[in-house]
C-alpha positions as protocol buffer text, in pm:
chain_id: "A"
residue {
  index: 1
  type: UNK
  ca { x: -1828 y: -450 z: -313 }
}
residue {
  index: 2
  type: UNK
  ca { x: -1832 y: -124 z: -128 }
}
residue {
  index: 3
  type: UNK
  ca { x: -1579 y: -104 z: 161 }
}
residue {
  index: 4
  type: UNK
  ca { x: -1651 y: 124 z: 471 }
}
residue {
  index: 5
  type: UNK
  ca { x: -1387 y: 195 z: 722 }
}
residue {
  index: 6
  type: UNK
  ca { x: -1518 y: 340 z: 1033 }
}
residue {
  index: 7
  type: UNK
  ca { x: -1406 y: 445 z: 1391 }
}
residue {
  index: 8
  type: UNK
  ca { x: -1720 y: 499 z: 1591 }
}
residue {
  index: 9
  type: UNK
  ca { x: -1538 y: 616 z: 1889 }
}
residue {
  index: 10
  type: UNK
  ca { x: -1413 y: 917 z: 1699 }
}
residue {
  index: 11
  type: UNK
  ca { x: -1658 y: 1001 z: 1423 }
}
residue {
  index: 12
  type: UNK
  ca { x: -2026 y: 975 z: 1293 }
}
residue {
  index: 13
  type: UNK
  ca { x: -2072 y: 757 z: 1020 }
}
residue {
  index: 14
  type: UNK
  ca { x: -2142 y: 897 z: 670 }
}
residue {
  index: 15
  type: UNK
  ca { x: -2388 y: 793 z: 392 }
}
residue {
  index: 16
  type: UNK
  ca { x: -2515 y: 470 z: 537 }
}
residue {
  index: 17
  type: UNK
  ca { x: -2803 y: 274 z: 421 }
}
residue {
  index: 18
  type: UNK
  ca { x: -3034 y: -2 z: 542 }
}
residue {
  index: 19
  type: UNK
  ca { x: -2863 y: -337 z: 540 }
}
residue {
  index: 20
  type: UNK
  ca { x: -2885 y: -681 z: 656 }
}
residue {
  index: 21
  type: UNK
  ca { x: -2544 y: -769 z: 809 }
}
residue {
  index: 22
  type: UNK
  ca { x: -2334 y: -1064 z: 981 }
}
residue {
  index: 23
  type: UNK
  ca { x: -2085 y: -962 z: 1241 }
}
residue {
  index: 24
  type: UNK
  ca { x: -1758 y: -1124 z: 1326 }
}
residue {
  index: 25
  type: UNK
  ca { x: -1383 y: -1149 z: 1254 }
}
residue {
  index: 26
  type: UNK
  ca { x: -1403 y: -1392 z: 966 }
}
residue {
  index: 27
  type: UNK
  ca { x: -1050 y: -1501 z: 949 }
}
residue {
  index: 28
  type: UNK
  ca { x: -1045 y: -1772 z: 678 }
}
residue {
  index: 29
  type: UNK
  ca { x: -1398 y: -1745 z: 586 }
}
residue {
  index: 30
  type: UNK
  ca { x: -1442 y: -2115 z: 693 }
}
residue {
  index: 31
  type: UNK
  ca { x: -1780 y: -2300 z: 636 }
}
residue {
  index: 32
  type: UNK
  ca { x: -1920 y: -2173 z: 945 }
}
residue {
  index: 33
  type: UNK
  ca { x: -1863 y: -1816 z: 857 }
}
residue {
  index: 34
  type: UNK
  ca { x: -2027 y: -1906 z: 530 }
}
residue {
  index: 35
  type: UNK
  ca { x: -2333 y: -2009 z: 691 }
}
residue {
  index: 36
  type: UNK
  ca { x: -2385 y: -1660 z: 840 }
}
residue {
  index: 37
  type: UNK
  ca { x: -2316 y: -1507 z: 491 }
}
residue {
  index: 38
  type: UNK
  ca { x: -2569 y: -1739 z: 342 }
}
residue {
  index: 39
  type: UNK
  ca { x: -2841 y: -1620 z: 602 }
}
residue {
  index: 40
  type: UNK
  ca { x: -2747 y: -1268 z: 580 }
}
residue {
  index: 41
  type: UNK
  ca { x: -2794 y: -1255 z: 196 }
}
residue {
  index: 42
  type: UNK
  ca { x: -3127 y: -1450 z: 245 }
}
residue {
  index: 43
  type: UNK
  ca { x: -3234 y: -1181 z: 487 }
}
residue {
  index: 44
  type: UNK
  ca { x: -3113 y: -908 z: 252 }
}
residue {
  index: 45
  type: UNK
  ca { x: -3311 y: -1036 z: -46 }
}
residue {
  index: 46
  type: UNK
  ca { x: -3633 y: -1072 z: 181 }
}
residue {
  index: 47
  type: UNK
  ca { x: -3593 y: -709 z: 284 }
}
residue {
  index: 48
  type: UNK
  ca { x: -3465 y: -581 z: -57 }
}
residue {
  index: 49
  type: UNK
  ca { x: -3177 y: -403 z: 96 }
}
residue {
  index: 50
  type: UNK
  ca { x: -2798 y: -468 z: 74 }
}
residue {
  index: 51
  type: UNK
  ca { x: -2611 y: -747 z: 254 }
}
residue {
  index: 52
  type: UNK
  ca { x: -2308 y: -647 z: 464 }
}
residue {
  index: 53
  type: UNK
  ca { x: -2022 y: -784 z: 683 }
}
residue {
  index: 54
  type: UNK
  ca { x: -1939 y: -616 z: 1005 }
}
residue {
  index: 55
  type: UNK
  ca { x: -1598 y: -688 z: 1124 }
}
residue {
  index: 56
  type: UNK
  ca { x: -1299 y: -535 z: 1307 }
}
residue {
  index: 57
  type: UNK
  ca { x: -936 y: -397 z: 1219 }
}
residue {
  index: 58
  type: UNK
  ca { x: -668 y: -450 z: 1359 }
}
residue {
  index: 59
  type: UNK
  ca { x: -725 y: -797 z: 1528 }
}
residue {
  index: 60
  type: UNK
  ca { x: -860 y: -739 z: 1878 }
}
residue {
  index: 61
  type: UNK
  ca { x: -580 y: -943 z: 2013 }
}
residue {
  index: 62
  type: UNK
  ca { x: -319 y: -693 z: 1893 }
}
residue {
  index: 63
  type: UNK
  ca { x: -502 y: -432 z: 2097 }
}
residue {
  index: 64
  type: UNK
  ca { x: -620 y: -613 z: 2390 }
}
residue {
  index: 65
  type: UNK
  ca { x: -297 y: -827 z: 2430 }
}
residue {
  index: 66
  type: UNK
  ca { x: -49 y: -555 z: 2313 }
}
residue {
  index: 67
  type: UNK
  ca { x: 87 y: -781 z: 2054 }
}
residue {
  index: 68
  type: UNK
  ca { x: 278 y: -659 z: 1752 }
}
residue {
  index: 69
  type: UNK
  ca { x: 143 y: -896 z: 1487 }
}
residue {
  index: 70
  type: UNK
  ca { x: -99 y: -1184 z: 1494 }
}
residue {
  index: 71
  type: UNK
  ca { x: -58 y: -1452 z: 1211 }
}
residue {
  index: 72
  type: UNK
  ca { x: -406 y: -1539 z: 1027 }
}
residue {
  index: 73
  type: UNK
  ca { x: -538 y: -1779 z: 777 }
}
residue {
  index: 74
  type: UNK
  ca { x: -615 y: -1487 z: 542 }
}
residue {
  index: 75
  type: UNK
  ca { x: -514 y: -1138 z: 468 }
}
residue {
  index: 76
  type: UNK
  ca { x: -768 y: -853 z: 493 }
}
residue {
  index: 77
  type: UNK
  ca { x: -747 y: -841 z: 125 }
}
residue {
  index: 78
  type: UNK
  ca { x: -813 y: -1206 z: 88 }
}
residue {
  index: 79
  type: UNK
  ca { x: -1128 y: -1173 z: 308 }
}
residue {
  index: 80
  type: UNK
  ca { x: -1261 y: -877 z: 96 }
}
residue {
  index: 81
  type: UNK
  ca { x: -1225 y: -1090 z: -223 }
}
residue {
  index: 82
  type: UNK
  ca { x: -1395 y: -1401 z: -49 }
}
residue {
  index: 83
  type: UNK
  ca { x: -1690 y: -1201 z: 75 }
}
residue {
  index: 84
  type: UNK
  ca { x: -1724 y: -1019 z: -255 }
}
residue {
  index: 85
  type: UNK
  ca { x: -1749 y: -1365 z: -429 }
}
residue {
  index: 86
  type: UNK
  ca { x: -1997 y: -1501 z: -199 }
}
residue {
  index: 87
  type: UNK
  ca { x: -2218 y: -1218 z: -286 }
}
residue {
  index: 88
  type: UNK
  ca { x: -2175 y: -941 z: -3 }
}
residue {
  index: 89
  type: UNK
  ca { x: -2261 y: -587 z: -105 }
}
residue {
  index: 90
  type: UNK
  ca { x: -2089 y: -390 z: 182 }
}
residue {
  index: 91
  type: UNK
  ca { x: -1782 y: -451 z: 416 }
}
residue {
  index: 92
  type: UNK
  ca { x: -1769 y: -236 z: 726 }
}
residue {
  index: 93
  type: UNK
  ca { x: -1423 y: -225 z: 890 }
}
residue {
  index: 94
  type: UNK
  ca { x: -1486 y: -106 z: 1253 }
}
residue {
  index: 95
  type: UNK
  ca { x: -1155 y: 20 z: 1411 }
}
residue {
  index: 96
  type: UNK
  ca { x: -1092 y: -182 z: 1709 }
}
residue {
  index: 97
  type: UNK
  ca { x: -927 y: 14 z: 2001 }
}
residue {
  index: 98
  type: UNK
  ca { x: -936 y: 5 z: 2380 }
}
residue {
  index: 99
  type: UNK
  ca { x: -1214 y: 278 z: 2379 }
}
residue {
  index: 100
  type: UNK
  ca { x: -1424 y: 40 z: 2172 }
}
residue {
  index: 101
  type: UNK
  ca { x: -1339 y: -254 z: 2391 }
}
residue {
  index: 102
  type: UNK
  ca { x: -1474 y: -66 z: 2686 }
}
residue {
  index: 103
  type: UNK
  ca { x: -1833 y: -14 z: 2550 }
}
residue {
  index: 104
  type: UNK
  ca { x: -2076 y: -165 z: 2760 }
}
residue {
  index: 105
  type: UNK
  ca { x: -2301 y: -400 z: 2544 }
}
residue {
  index: 106
  type: UNK
  ca { x: -2593 y: -158 z: 2521 }
}
residue {
  index: 107
  type: UNK
  ca { x: -2335 y: 114 z: 2425 }
}
residue {
  index: 108
  type: UNK
  ca { x: -2195 y: -120 z: 2146 }
}
residue {
  index: 109
  type: UNK
  ca { x: -2541 y: -174 z: 1990 }
}
residue {
  index: 110
  type: UNK
  ca { x: -2652 y: 193 z: 2018 }
}
residue {
  index: 111
  type: UNK
  ca { x: -2323 y: 347 z: 1879 }
}
residue {
  index: 112
  type: UNK
  ca { x: -2213 y: 77 z: 1632 }
}
residue {
  index: 113
  type: UNK
  ca { x: -2508 y: -123 z: 1534 }
}
residue {
  index: 114
  type: UNK
  ca { x: -2772 y: 140 z: 1523 }
}
residue {
  index: 115
  type: UNK
  ca { x: -2584 y: 401 z: 1313 }
}
residue {
  index: 116
  type: UNK
  ca { x: -2508 y: 128 z: 1035 }
}
residue {
  index: 117
  type: UNK
  ca { x: -2885 y: 96 z: 1015 }
}
residue {
  index: 118
  type: UNK
  ca { x: -2887 y: -283 z: 1050 }
}
residue {
  index: 119
  type: UNK
  ca { x: -3240 y: -417 z: 988 }
}
residue {
  index: 120
  type: UNK
  ca { x: -3150 y: -788 z: 1018 }
}
residue {
  index: 121
  type: UNK
  ca { x: -2834 y: -901 z: 1207 }
}
residue {
  index: 122
  type: UNK
  ca { x: -2674 y: -1247 z: 1181 }
}
residue {
  index: 123
  type: UNK
  ca { x: -2423 y: -1403 z: 1415 }
}
residue {
  index: 124
  type: UNK
  ca { x: -2277 y: -1707 z: 1559 }
}
residue {
  index: 125
  type: UNK
  ca { x: -2426 y: -1874 z: 1872 }
}
residue {
  index: 126
  type: UNK
  ca { x: -2112 y: -1830 z: 2066 }
}
residue {
  index: 127
  type: UNK
  ca { x: -2076 y: -1443 z: 1959 }
}
residue {
  index: 128
  type: UNK
  ca { x: -1997 y: -1183 z: 2232 }
}
residue {
  index: 129
  type: UNK
  ca { x: -1983 y: -817 z: 2239 }
}
residue {
  index: 130
  type: UNK
  ca { x: -1922 y: -524 z: 2488 }
}
residue {
  index: 131
  type: UNK
  ca { x: -1670 y: -486 z: 2767 }
}
residue {
  index: 132
  type: UNK
  ca { x: -1520 y: -822 z: 2873 }
}
residue {
  index: 133
  type: UNK
  ca { x: -1775 y: -1001 z: 2630 }
}
residue {
  index: 134
  type: UNK
  ca { x: -2062 y: -956 z: 2862 }
}
residue {
  index: 135
  type: UNK
  ca { x: -2311 y: -918 z: 2575 }
}
residue {
  index: 136
  type: UNK
  ca { x: -2439 y: -1271 z: 2424 }
}
residue {
  index: 137
  type: UNK
  ca { x: -2587 y: -1365 z: 2090 }
}
residue {
  index: 138
  type: UNK
  ca { x: -2940 y: -1420 z: 2279 }
}
residue {
  index: 139
  type: UNK
  ca { x: -2895 y: -1047 z: 2432 }
}
residue {
  index: 140
  type: UNK
  ca { x: -2908 y: -889 z: 2065 }
}
residue {
  index: 141
  type: UNK
  ca { x: -3263 y: -1037 z: 2016 }
}
residue {
  index: 142
  type: UNK
  ca { x: -3382 y: -800 z: 2279 }
}
residue {
  index: 143
  type: UNK
  ca { x: -3314 y: -488 z: 2070 }
}
residue {
  index: 144
  type: UNK
  ca { x: -3637 y: -356 z: 1875 }
}
residue {
  index: 145
  type: UNK
  ca { x: -3445 y: -193 z: 1571 }
}
residue {
  index: 146
  type: UNK
  ca { x: -3336 y: -503 z: 1399 }
}
residue {
  index: 147
  type: UNK
  ca { x: -3423 y: -863 z: 1398 }
}
residue {
  index: 148
  type: UNK
  ca { x: -3142 y: -1117 z: 1499 }
}
residue {
  index: 149
  type: UNK
  ca { x: -3067 y: -1447 z: 1366 }
}
residue {
  index: 150
  type: UNK
  ca { x: -2845 y: -1677 z: 1566 }
}
residue {
  index: 151
  type: UNK
  ca { x: -2673 y: -1964 z: 1375 }
}
residue {
  index: 152
  type: UNK
  ca { x: -2609 y: -2277 z: 1565 }
}
residue {
  index: 153
  type: UNK
  ca { x: -2277 y: -2441 z: 1593 }
}
residue {
  index: 154
  type: UNK
  ca { x: -2141 y: -2585 z: 1299 }
}
residue {
  index: 155
  type: UNK
  ca { x: -1926 y: -2897 z: 1349 }
}
residue {
  index: 156
  type: UNK
  ca { x: -1688 y: -3136 z: 1171 }
}
residue {
  index: 157
  type: UNK
  ca { x: -1650 y: -3476 z: 1331 }
}
residue {
  index: 158
  type: UNK
  ca { x: -1860 y: -3336 z: 1625 }
}
residue {
  index: 159
  type: UNK
  ca { x: -1623 y: -3062 z: 1709 }
}
residue {
  index: 160
  type: UNK
  ca { x: -1694 y: -2699 z: 1652 }
}
residue {
  index: 161
  type: UNK
  ca { x: -1539 y: -2543 z: 1341 }
}
residue {
  index: 162
  type: UNK
  ca { x: -1324 y: -2226 z: 1426 }
}
residue {
  index: 163
  type: UNK
  ca { x: -1045 y: -2043 z: 1289 }
}
residue {
  index: 164
  type: UNK
  ca { x: -834 y: -2160 z: 1597 }
}
residue {
  index: 165
  type: UNK
  ca { x: -896 y: -2529 z: 1501 }
}
residue {
  index: 166
  type: UNK
  ca { x: -789 y: -2479 z: 1151 }
}
residue {
  index: 167
  type: UNK
  ca { x: -488 y: -2305 z: 1250 }
}
residue {
  index: 168
  type: UNK
  ca { x: -401 y: -2632 z: 1427 }
}
residue {
  index: 169
  type: UNK
  ca { x: -455 y: -2839 z: 1116 }
}
residue {
  index: 170
  type: UNK
  ca { x: -236 y: -2593 z: 909 }
}
residue {
  index: 171
  type: UNK
  ca { x: 42 y: -2641 z: 1182 }
}
residue {
  index: 172
  type: UNK
  ca { x: 22 y: -3008 z: 1155 }
}
residue {
  index: 173
  type: UNK
  ca { x: 36 y: -2998 z: 764 }
}
residue {
  index: 174
  type: UNK
  ca { x: -307 y: -3157 z: 716 }
}
residue {
  index: 175
  type: UNK
  ca { x: -418 y: -2951 z: 423 }
}
residue {
  index: 176
  type: UNK
  ca { x: -702 y: -3198 z: 320 }
}
residue {
  index: 177
  type: UNK
  ca { x: -895 y: -3116 z: 621 }
}
residue {
  index: 178
  type: UNK
  ca { x: -796 y: -2752 z: 623 }
}
residue {
  index: 179
  type: UNK
  ca { x: -952 y: -2731 z: 258 }
}
residue {
  index: 180
  type: UNK
  ca { x: -1253 y: -2915 z: 382 }
}
residue {
  index: 181
  type: UNK
  ca { x: -1319 y: -2656 z: 646 }
}
residue {
  index: 182
  type: UNK
  ca { x: -1229 y: -2350 z: 453 }
}
residue {
  index: 183
  type: UNK
  ca { x: -1426 y: -2479 z: 152 }
}
residue {
  index: 184
  type: UNK
  ca { x: -1121 y: -2400 z: -50 }
}
residue {
  index: 185
  type: UNK
  ca { x: -735 y: -2478 z: -30 }
}
residue {
  index: 186
  type: UNK
  ca { x: -505 y: -2292 z: 205 }
}
residue {
  index: 187
  type: UNK
  ca { x: -369 y: -1994 z: 9 }
}
residue {
  index: 188
  type: UNK
  ca { x: -73 y: -1771 z: 84 }
}
residue {
  index: 189
  type: UNK
  ca { x: -50 y: -1424 z: -113 }
}
residue {
  index: 190
  type: UNK
  ca { x: 338 y: -1346 z: -99 }
}
residue {
  index: 191
  type: UNK
  ca { x: 593 y: -1147 z: -258 }
}
residue {
  index: 192
  type: UNK
  ca { x: 887 y: -1316 z: -446 }
}
residue {
  index: 193
  type: UNK
  ca { x: 1216 y: -1235 z: -289 }
}
residue {
  index: 194
  type: UNK
  ca { x: 1574 y: -1319 z: -356 }
}
residue {
  index: 195
  type: UNK
  ca { x: 1710 y: -1633 z: -160 }
}
residue {
  index: 196
  type: UNK
  ca { x: 2041 y: -1808 z: -163 }
}
residue {
  index: 197
  type: UNK
  ca { x: 1982 y: -1987 z: -504 }
}
residue {
  index: 198
  type: UNK
  ca { x: 2093 y: -2328 z: -377 }
}
residue {
  index: 199
  type: UNK
  ca { x: 1792 y: -2488 z: -550 }
}
residue {
  index: 200
  type: UNK
  ca { x: 1919 y: -2333 z: -883 }
}
residue {
  index: 201
  type: UNK
  ca { x: 2261 y: -2494 z: -840 }
}
residue {
  index: 202
  type: UNK
  ca { x: 2091 y: -2829 z: -806 }
}
residue {
  index: 203
  type: UNK
  ca { x: 1883 y: -2785 z: -1084 }
}
residue {
  index: 204
  type: UNK
  ca { x: 1562 y: -2717 z: -925 }
}
residue {
  index: 205
  type: UNK
  ca { x: 1521 y: -2342 z: -895 }
}
residue {
  index: 206
  type: UNK
  ca { x: 1288 y: -2203 z: -634 }
}
residue {
  index: 207
  type: UNK
  ca { x: 1086 y: -1896 z: -569 }
}
residue {
  index: 208
  type: UNK
  ca { x: 1155 y: -1769 z: -213 }
}
residue {
  index: 209
  type: UNK
  ca { x: 838 y: -1625 z: -78 }
}
residue {
  index: 210
  type: UNK
  ca { x: 801 y: -1333 z: 192 }
}
residue {
  index: 211
  type: UNK
  ca { x: 521 y: -1468 z: 394 }
}
residue {
  index: 212
  type: UNK
  ca { x: 628 y: -1485 z: 772 }
}
residue {
  index: 213
  type: UNK
  ca { x: 445 y: -1288 z: 1012 }
}
residue {
  index: 214
  type: UNK
  ca { x: 132 y: -1263 z: 817 }
}
residue {
  index: 215
  type: UNK
  ca { x: 9 y: -1618 z: 788 }
}
residue {
  index: 216
  type: UNK
  ca { x: -1 y: -1919 z: 984 }
}
residue {
  index: 217
  type: UNK
  ca { x: 287 y: -2131 z: 873 }
}
residue {
  index: 218
  type: UNK
  ca { x: 225 y: -2505 z: 777 }
}
residue {
  index: 219
  type: UNK
  ca { x: 427 y: -2769 z: 937 }
}
residue {
  index: 220
  type: UNK
  ca { x: 786 y: -2812 z: 789 }
}
residue {
  index: 221
  type: UNK
  ca { x: 794 y: -3039 z: 495 }
}
residue {
  index: 222
  type: UNK
  ca { x: 737 y: -3079 z: 107 }
}
residue {
  index: 223
  type: UNK
  ca { x: 377 y: -3008 z: -32 }
}
residue {
  index: 224
  type: UNK
  ca { x: 211 y: -3052 z: -345 }
}
residue {
  index: 225
  type: UNK
  ca { x: 39 y: -2729 z: -465 }
}
residue {
  index: 226
  type: UNK
  ca { x: 3 y: -2455 z: -718 }
}
residue {
  index: 227
  type: UNK
  ca { x: 133 y: -2118 z: -771 }
}
residue {
  index: 228
  type: UNK
  ca { x: -99 y: -1862 z: -934 }
}
residue {
  index: 229
  type: UNK
  ca { x: 83 y: -1590 z: -1130 }
}
residue {
  index: 230
  type: UNK
  ca { x: -100 y: -1348 z: -1340 }
}
residue {
  index: 231
  type: UNK
  ca { x: -427 y: -1545 z: -1311 }
}
residue {
  index: 232
  type: UNK
  ca { x: -243 y: -1859 z: -1448 }
}
residue {
  index: 233
  type: UNK
  ca { x: -188 y: -2169 z: -1240 }
}
residue {
  index: 234
  type: UNK
  ca { x: 137 y: -2360 z: -1240 }
}
residue {
  index: 235
  type: UNK
  ca { x: 223 y: -2694 z: -1062 }
}
residue {
  index: 236
  type: UNK
  ca { x: 441 y: -2645 z: -755 }
}
residue {
  index: 237
  type: UNK
  ca { x: 660 y: -2839 z: -513 }
}
residue {
  index: 238
  type: UNK
  ca { x: 638 y: -2637 z: -199 }
}
residue {
  index: 239
  type: UNK
  ca { x: 895 y: -2655 z: 89 }
}
residue {
  index: 240
  type: UNK
  ca { x: 846 y: -2511 z: 431 }
}
residue {
  index: 241
  type: UNK
  ca { x: 1127 y: -2538 z: 656 }
}
residue {
  index: 242
  type: UNK
  ca { x: 1511 y: -2437 z: 731 }
}
residue {
  index: 243
  type: UNK
  ca { x: 1687 y: -2661 z: 470 }
}
residue {
  index: 244
  type: UNK
  ca { x: 1892 y: -2880 z: 700 }
}
residue {
  index: 245
  type: UNK
  ca { x: 2082 y: -3050 z: 419 }
}
residue {
  index: 246
  type: UNK
  ca { x: 2274 y: -2722 z: 387 }
}
residue {
  index: 247
  type: UNK
  ca { x: 2289 y: -2638 z: 739 }
}
residue {
  index: 248
  type: UNK
  ca { x: 2074 y: -2331 z: 702 }
}
residue {
  index: 249
  type: UNK
  ca { x: 1986 y: -2131 z: 1015 }
}
residue {
  index: 250
  type: UNK
  ca { x: 1694 y: -2190 z: 1242 }
}
residue {
  index: 251
  type: UNK
  ca { x: 1444 y: -1957 z: 1054 }
}
residue {
  index: 252
  type: UNK
  ca { x: 1165 y: -2099 z: 853 }
}
residue {
  index: 253
  type: UNK
  ca { x: 1151 y: -2041 z: 487 }
}
residue {
  index: 254
  type: UNK
  ca { x: 857 y: -2105 z: 243 }
}
residue {
  index: 255
  type: UNK
  ca { x: 979 y: -2155 z: -123 }
}
residue {
  index: 256
  type: UNK
  ca { x: 862 y: -2331 z: -421 }
}
residue {
  index: 257
  type: UNK
  ca { x: 986 y: -2516 z: -736 }
}
residue {
  index: 258
  type: UNK
  ca { x: 744 y: -2435 z: -1025 }
}
residue {
  index: 259
  type: UNK
  ca { x: 711 y: -2700 z: -1276 }
}
residue {
  index: 260
  type: UNK
  ca { x: 720 y: -2565 z: -1648 }
}
residue {
  index: 261
  type: UNK
  ca { x: 811 y: -2210 z: -1517 }
}
residue {
  index: 262
  type: UNK
  ca { x: 1121 y: -2003 z: -1600 }
}
residue {
  index: 263
  type: UNK
  ca { x: 1032 y: -1650 z: -1536 }
}
residue {
  index: 264
  type: UNK
  ca { x: 1232 y: -1405 z: -1310 }
}
residue {
  index: 265
  type: UNK
  ca { x: 944 y: -1245 z: -1124 }
}
residue {
  index: 266
  type: UNK
  ca { x: 1152 y: -1080 z: -807 }
}
residue {
  index: 267
  type: UNK
  ca { x: 916 y: -839 z: -641 }
}
residue {
  index: 268
  type: UNK
  ca { x: 598 y: -985 z: -794 }
}
residue {
  index: 269
  type: UNK
  ca { x: 295 y: -1085 z: -605 }
}
residue {
  index: 270
  type: UNK
  ca { x: 175 y: -1459 z: -623 }
}
residue {
  index: 271
  type: UNK
  ca { x: -67 y: -1685 z: -462 }
}
residue {
  index: 272
  type: UNK
  ca { x: 45 y: -2029 z: -333 }
}
residue {
  index: 273
  type: UNK
  ca { x: -211 y: -2292 z: -284 }
}
residue {
  index: 274
  type: UNK
  ca { x: -122 y: -2600 z: -58 }
}
residue {
  index: 275
  type: UNK
  ca { x: -288 y: -2919 z: -161 }
}
residue {
  index: 276
  type: UNK
  ca { x: -122 y: -3227 z: 21 }
}
residue {
  index: 277
  type: UNK
  ca { x: 176 y: -3276 z: 217 }
}
residue {
  index: 278
  type: UNK
  ca { x: 416 y: -3525 z: 34 }
}
residue {
  index: 279
  type: UNK
  ca { x: 666 y: -3591 z: 308 }
}
residue {
  index: 280
  type: UNK
  ca { x: 851 y: -3450 z: 592 }
}
residue {
  index: 281
  type: UNK
  ca { x: 1157 y: -3222 z: 571 }
}
residue {
  index: 282
  type: UNK
  ca { x: 1482 y: -3428 z: 623 }
}
residue {
  index: 283
  type: UNK
  ca { x: 1860 y: -3404 z: 635 }
}
residue {
  index: 284
  type: UNK
  ca { x: 2039 y: -3593 z: 330 }
}
residue {
  index: 285
  type: UNK
  ca { x: 2380 y: -3724 z: 326 }
}
residue {
  index: 286
  type: UNK
  ca { x: 2485 y: -3584 z: 5 }
}
residue {
  index: 287
  type: UNK
  ca { x: 2382 y: -3368 z: -282 }
}
residue {
  index: 288
  type: UNK
  ca { x: 2313 y: -3657 z: -514 }
}
residue {
  index: 289
  type: UNK
  ca { x: 2081 y: -3808 z: -248 }
}
residue {
  index: 290
  type: UNK
  ca { x: 1889 y: -3484 z: -227 }
}
residue {
  index: 291
  type: UNK
  ca { x: 1854 y: -3442 z: -598 }
}
residue {
  index: 292
  type: UNK
  ca { x: 1735 y: -3803 z: -627 }
}
residue {
  index: 293
  type: UNK
  ca { x: 1462 y: -3733 z: -360 }
}
residue {
  index: 294
  type: UNK
  ca { x: 1349 y: -3405 z: -536 }
}
residue {
  index: 295
  type: UNK
  ca { x: 1305 y: -3593 z: -886 }
}
residue {
  index: 296
  type: UNK
  ca { x: 1091 y: -3840 z: -680 }
}
residue {
  index: 297
  type: UNK
  ca { x: 916 y: -3554 z: -523 }
}
residue {
  index: 298
  type: UNK
  ca { x: 821 y: -3409 z: -853 }
}
residue {
  index: 299
  type: UNK
  ca { x: 685 y: -3743 z: -984 }
}
residue {
  index: 300
  type: UNK
  ca { x: 466 y: -3777 z: -681 }
}
residue {
  index: 301
  type: UNK
  ca { x: 334 y: -3429 z: -704 }
}
residue {
  index: 302
  type: UNK
  ca { x: 229 y: -3468 z: -1062 }
}
residue {
  index: 303
  type: UNK
  ca { x: 24 y: -3786 z: -973 }
}
residue {
  index: 304
  type: UNK
  ca { x: -140 y: -3609 z: -685 }
}
residue {
  index: 305
  type: UNK
  ca { x: -213 y: -3291 z: -901 }
}
residue {
  index: 306
  type: UNK
  ca { x: -302 y: -3449 z: -1231 }
}
């Protein structure tokens, strides 16, 4: 997949070719986003041109609200991988700035969409563009240089599927619903870092994972899941929380005990896959009680993931 990074407020785009494109932010690439991609690829095949995703970076909320960072369901790298896996040929990352946000709807189309040589555009029914979101999906249909397909609302239990709604399920620990809406399990890509090695002292060594500030963090608790390292999958007992049994501080950590795994991989990148919440985090009266619970958790997780 070809990746194009472009700031339309500062430069002319180079080496473009006609394309069919969907437009949006695409955090998570949930099943609603995938409907846009499906229609885009369909139009691309009809017109014998490449398919493309048009999106924005950094997150518009960072620019518009002056935030330092925003937690997401997927990193930009994961979005690249999902788009390519779905069959997208070109990824266009538009630099989002206050200058771009100030474009009128007409200026946005003429300075962003037209230069990309979009021949068929696909968007969601609630897509807005231009200053203060004044441009609507229906407004796009009036432009003559491209056709516009508007994808109607995709719902689950009669409620619109959105990245915001999925974030709420993640924060509740409802990983089965998250997987249903994403069409894949919730997956964090993280760096293995040094921890306090409490698990190792108890006979349950864990990998401590640097993920905070990047991802939406699941509810505190113990989860059944997998760790992917060097393309190999391992069963994992994942803990999200602050380890109240050992009176840790209030900061939330993500760590995983990997079954049948004894490698030292500090500094390595892994994927952590959440499948199902097993229980709430709790404070145990003694180490022996805690160890007994961990043994029971491992048995439960093996049954869930078998």
